[in-house]
Amino acid sequence: MNTSFERSANASDEWYTPREIIEALGEFDLDPCAPMHPLWPTAKTMYNKQDNGLIQNWGGANLA
């Protein structure tokens, strides 16, 4: 089995939650791993890798 993958010219380690999923599930309270430059809001509170969401205070009912 070939497990190699091609890299695109604009490779990134950021993944985006599709807007349709956010709209279907409702607004999230927290996204601790939001993109640096989000295409749309993913939650009320959004931490990106500069904020280091793993060390931030997590709260709310619906966590992304």
Short mmCIF file of C-alpha atoms in Angstrom, two decimals:
data_model
loop_
_atom_site.label_atom_id
_atom_site.label_comp_id
_atom_site.label_asym_id
_atom_site.label_seq_id
_atom_site.Cartn_x
_atom_site.Cartn_y
_atom_site.Cartn_z
CA MET A 1 0.00 0.00 0.00
CA ASN A 2 1.30 3.44 -0.93
CA THR A 3 1.12 5.71 2.12
CA SER A 4 2.95 8.73 0.71
CA PHE A 5 1.06 11.96 0.16
CA GLU A 6 1.77 14.98 -1.97
CA ARG A 7 2.16 18.33 -0.26
CA SER A 8 0.49 21.36 -1.74
CA ALA A 9 2.43 24.57 -2.33
CA ASN A 10 0.52 26.27 0.50
CA ALA A 11 0.74 23.46 3.05
CA SER A 12 -0.60 24.29 6.50
CA ASP A 13 -1.14 22.49 9.77
CA GLU A 14 -4.48 24.27 10.28
CA TRP A 15 -7.78 22.50 9.82
CA TYR A 16 -11.09 24.29 9.50
CA THR A 17 -14.41 23.11 10.89
CA PRO A 18 -16.84 23.46 7.98
CA ARG A 19 -19.34 26.25 8.48
CA GLU A 20 -22.17 23.81 7.76
CA ILE A 21 -21.23 21.73 10.83
CA ILE A 22 -21.12 24.77 13.11
CA GLU A 23 -24.49 25.94 11.77
CA ALA A 24 -26.03 22.47 12.17
CA LEU A 25 -24.78 21.96 15.75
CA GLY A 26 -25.27 25.54 16.94
CA GLU A 27 -22.77 28.02 18.31
CA PHE A 28 -19.88 26.60 20.34
CA ASP A 29 -18.67 28.28 23.52
CA LEU A 30 -14.97 27.48 23.01
CA ASP A 31 -12.56 26.52 20.27
CA PRO A 32 -9.19 25.90 21.97
CA CYS A 33 -7.43 25.19 18.65
CA ALA A 34 -8.77 27.85 16.30
CA PRO A 35 -6.89 28.85 13.15
CA MET A 36 -4.61 31.89 13.25
CA HIS A 37 -6.73 33.65 10.61
CA PRO A 38 -10.18 32.01 10.75
CA LEU A 39 -12.40 32.15 7.71
CA TRP A 40 -15.46 32.38 10.01
CA PRO A 41 -16.07 32.37 13.76
CA THR A 42 -15.93 28.84 15.19
CA ALA A 43 -16.94 29.72 18.79
CA LYS A 44 -17.65 32.57 21.19
CA THR A 45 -14.08 32.21 22.58
CA MET A 46 -11.35 31.19 20.17
CA TYR A 47 -7.72 30.40 21.09
CA ASN A 48 -5.10 29.93 18.39
CA LYS A 49 -1.63 28.43 18.72
CA GLN A 50 -0.17 31.76 19.87
CA ASP A 51 -2.67 31.76 22.74
CA ASN A 52 -1.80 28.12 23.57
CA GLY A 53 -5.36 26.97 24.14
CA LEU A 54 -4.18 24.01 26.21
CA ILE A 55 -3.12 26.27 29.08
CA GLN A 56 -6.13 28.60 28.93
CA ASN A 57 -9.20 28.44 31.16
CA TRP A 58 -11.83 26.29 29.46
CA GLY A 59 -15.46 26.98 30.19
CA GLY A 60 -18.87 26.73 28.66
CA ALA A 61 -21.24 23.95 27.71
CA ASN A 62 -20.41 23.37 24.04
CA LEU A 63 -16.70 22.95 23.41
CA ALA A 64 -15.48 22.70 19.80
#
